[in-house]
mmCIF file of C-alpha atoms in Angstrom:
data_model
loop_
_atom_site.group_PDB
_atom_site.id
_atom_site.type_symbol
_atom_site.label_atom_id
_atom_site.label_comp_id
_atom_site.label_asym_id
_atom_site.label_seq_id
_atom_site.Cartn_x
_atom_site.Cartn_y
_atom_site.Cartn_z
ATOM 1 C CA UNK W 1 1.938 6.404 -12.474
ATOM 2 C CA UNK W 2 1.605 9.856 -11.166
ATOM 3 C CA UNK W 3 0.383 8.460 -7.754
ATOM 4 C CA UNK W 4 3.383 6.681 -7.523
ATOM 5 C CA UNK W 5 5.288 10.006 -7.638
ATOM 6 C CA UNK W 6 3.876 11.536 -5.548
ATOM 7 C CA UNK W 7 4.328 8.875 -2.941
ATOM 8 C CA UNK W 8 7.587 9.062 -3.652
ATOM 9 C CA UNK W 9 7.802 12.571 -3.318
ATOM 10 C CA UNK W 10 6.076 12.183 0.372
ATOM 11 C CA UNK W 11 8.567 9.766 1.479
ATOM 12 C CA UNK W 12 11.638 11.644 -0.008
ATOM 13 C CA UNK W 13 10.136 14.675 2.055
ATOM 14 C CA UNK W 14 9.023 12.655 5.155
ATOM 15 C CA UNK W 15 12.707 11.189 5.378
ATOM 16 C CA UNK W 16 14.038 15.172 5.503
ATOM 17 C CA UNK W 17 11.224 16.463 7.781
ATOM 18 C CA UNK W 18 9.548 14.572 11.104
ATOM 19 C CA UNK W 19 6.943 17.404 10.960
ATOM 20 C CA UNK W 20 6.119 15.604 6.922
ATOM 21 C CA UNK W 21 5.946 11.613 7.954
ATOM 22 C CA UNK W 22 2.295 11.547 9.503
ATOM 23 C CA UNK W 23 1.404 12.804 6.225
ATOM 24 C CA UNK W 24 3.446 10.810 4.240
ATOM 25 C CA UNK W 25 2.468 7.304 6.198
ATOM 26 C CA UNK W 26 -1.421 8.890 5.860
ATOM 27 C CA UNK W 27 -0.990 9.080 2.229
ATOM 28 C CA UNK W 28 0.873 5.572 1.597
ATOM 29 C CA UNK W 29 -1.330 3.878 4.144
ATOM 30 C CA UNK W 30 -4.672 4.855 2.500
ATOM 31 C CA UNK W 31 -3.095 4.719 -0.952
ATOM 32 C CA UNK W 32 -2.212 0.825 -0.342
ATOM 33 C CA UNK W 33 -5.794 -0.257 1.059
ATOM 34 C CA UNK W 34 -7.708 1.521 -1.607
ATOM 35 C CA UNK W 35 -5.720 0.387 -4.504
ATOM 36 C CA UNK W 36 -5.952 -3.325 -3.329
ATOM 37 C CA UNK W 37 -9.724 -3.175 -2.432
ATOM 38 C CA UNK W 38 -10.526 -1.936 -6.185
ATOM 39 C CA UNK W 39 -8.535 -4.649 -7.310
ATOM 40 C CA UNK W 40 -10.551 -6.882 -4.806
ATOM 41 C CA UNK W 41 -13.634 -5.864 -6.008
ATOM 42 C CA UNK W 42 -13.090 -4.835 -9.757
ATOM 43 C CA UNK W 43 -10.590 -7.261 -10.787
ATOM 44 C CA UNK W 44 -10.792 -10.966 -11.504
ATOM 45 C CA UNK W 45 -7.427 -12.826 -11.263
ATOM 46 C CA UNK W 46 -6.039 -14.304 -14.414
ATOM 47 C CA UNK W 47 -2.863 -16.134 -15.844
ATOM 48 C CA UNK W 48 -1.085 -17.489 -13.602
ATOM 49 C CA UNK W 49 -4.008 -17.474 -10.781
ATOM 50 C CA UNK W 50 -5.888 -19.510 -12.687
ATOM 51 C CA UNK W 51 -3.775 -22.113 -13.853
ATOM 52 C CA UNK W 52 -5.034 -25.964 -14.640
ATOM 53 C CA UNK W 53 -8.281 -25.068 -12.655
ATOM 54 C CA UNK W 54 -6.348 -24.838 -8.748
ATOM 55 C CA UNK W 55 -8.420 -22.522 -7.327
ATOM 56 C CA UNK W 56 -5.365 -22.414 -4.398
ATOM 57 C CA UNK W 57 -3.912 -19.431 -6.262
ATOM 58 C CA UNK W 58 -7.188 -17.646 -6.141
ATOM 59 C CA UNK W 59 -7.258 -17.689 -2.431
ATOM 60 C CA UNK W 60 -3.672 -16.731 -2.201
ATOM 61 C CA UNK W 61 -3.548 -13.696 -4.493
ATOM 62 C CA UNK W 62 -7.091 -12.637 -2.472
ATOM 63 C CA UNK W 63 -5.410 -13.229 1.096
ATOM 64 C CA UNK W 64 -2.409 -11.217 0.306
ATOM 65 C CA UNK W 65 -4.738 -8.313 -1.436
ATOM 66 C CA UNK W 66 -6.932 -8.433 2.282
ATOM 67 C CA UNK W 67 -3.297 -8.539 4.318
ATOM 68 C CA UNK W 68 -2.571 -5.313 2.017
ATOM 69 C CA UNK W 69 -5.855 -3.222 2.884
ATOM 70 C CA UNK W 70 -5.111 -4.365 6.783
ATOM 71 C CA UNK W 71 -1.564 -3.113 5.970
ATOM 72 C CA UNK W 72 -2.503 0.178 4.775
ATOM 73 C CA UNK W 73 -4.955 0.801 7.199
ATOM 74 C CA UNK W 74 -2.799 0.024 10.430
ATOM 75 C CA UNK W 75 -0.104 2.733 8.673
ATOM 76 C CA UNK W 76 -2.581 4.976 8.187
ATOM 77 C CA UNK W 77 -3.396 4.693 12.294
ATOM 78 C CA UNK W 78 -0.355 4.357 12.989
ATOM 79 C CA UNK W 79 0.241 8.308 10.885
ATOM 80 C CA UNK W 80 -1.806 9.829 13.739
ATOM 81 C CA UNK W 81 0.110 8.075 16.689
ATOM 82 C CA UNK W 82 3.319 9.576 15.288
ATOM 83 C CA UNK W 83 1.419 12.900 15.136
ATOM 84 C CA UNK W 84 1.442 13.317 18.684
ATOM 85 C CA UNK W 85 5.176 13.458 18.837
ATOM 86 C CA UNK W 86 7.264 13.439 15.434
ATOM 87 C CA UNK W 87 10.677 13.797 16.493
ATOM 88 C CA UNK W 88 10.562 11.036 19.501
ATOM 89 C CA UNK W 89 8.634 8.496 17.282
ATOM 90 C CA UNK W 90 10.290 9.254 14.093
ATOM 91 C CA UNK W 91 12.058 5.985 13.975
ATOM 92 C CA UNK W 92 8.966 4.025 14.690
ATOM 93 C CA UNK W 93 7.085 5.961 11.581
ATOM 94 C CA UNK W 94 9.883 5.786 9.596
ATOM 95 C CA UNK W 95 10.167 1.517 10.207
ATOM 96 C CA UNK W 96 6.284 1.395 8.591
ATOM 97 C CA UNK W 97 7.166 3.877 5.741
ATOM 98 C CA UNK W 98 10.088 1.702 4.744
ATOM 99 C CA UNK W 99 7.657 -1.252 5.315
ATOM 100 C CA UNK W 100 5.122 0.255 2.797
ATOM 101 C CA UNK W 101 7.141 0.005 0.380
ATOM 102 C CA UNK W 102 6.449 -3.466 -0.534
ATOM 103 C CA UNK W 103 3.162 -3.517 -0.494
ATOM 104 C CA UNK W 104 2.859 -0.665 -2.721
ATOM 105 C CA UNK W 105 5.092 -3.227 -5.241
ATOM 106 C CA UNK W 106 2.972 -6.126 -4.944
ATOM 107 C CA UNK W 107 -0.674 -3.659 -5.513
ATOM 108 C CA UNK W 108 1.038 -1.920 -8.310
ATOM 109 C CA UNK W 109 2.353 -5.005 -9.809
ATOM 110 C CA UNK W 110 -1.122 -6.624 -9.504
ATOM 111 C CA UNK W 111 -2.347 -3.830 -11.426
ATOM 112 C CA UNK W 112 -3.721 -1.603 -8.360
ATOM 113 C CA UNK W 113 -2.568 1.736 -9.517
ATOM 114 C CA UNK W 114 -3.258 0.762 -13.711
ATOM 115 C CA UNK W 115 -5.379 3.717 -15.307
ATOM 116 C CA UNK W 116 -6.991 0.928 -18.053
ATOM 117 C CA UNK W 117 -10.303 0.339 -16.894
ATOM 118 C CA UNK W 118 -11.278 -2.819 -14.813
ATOM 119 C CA UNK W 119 -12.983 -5.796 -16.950
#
């Protein structure tokens, strides 16, 4: 859970200082797509996911992990666009960082940011 702090430590920062949001979308951006690739690769689906044998779920809960790591990595590029010019394309950076934010629910409700380790 301390990641999770300190993201939203970056955002409460990047939302008082233009100079702070590359950083802050660099951090969330990479944060997302490495949290739901290790849940890609070290975590097998189970519950709900696997319900009465429908493998349906399966390819849902692995689609939105992929749409997540796409996600983060398009914020992260988009961090070093913003770079160029914080203060004129503030409210472009500040539109992803508020977009983030659910992604960073659905990997950290999936388990992406759990300290237990995988199975």
């Amino acid at each position: 859970m301390d990641v999770l702090g300190r993201i939203a430590r970056a955002i409460s920062n990047a939302l008082r200082d233009p100079e702070k949001l590359p950083g802050a979308l660099i951090l969330c951006g990479v944060l997302e797509a490495a949290a739901a690739l290790s849940l890609v690769f070290f975590r097998v689906p189970g519950g709900v996911f696997l319900h009465h044998g429908d493998r349906a779920l399966v390819y849902v809960y692995y689609g939105v992990l992929i749409a997540v790591v796409v996600f983060g990595l398009a914020e992260a590029s988009t961090a070093f666009w913003v770079a160029g010019d914080p203060n004129g394309r503030r409210a472009v950076g500040m539109t992803v960082l508020w977009l983030s934010i659910l992604p960073l629910i659905i990997v950290a409700a999936l388990g992406g940011f759990s300290s237990a380790p995988p199975k």
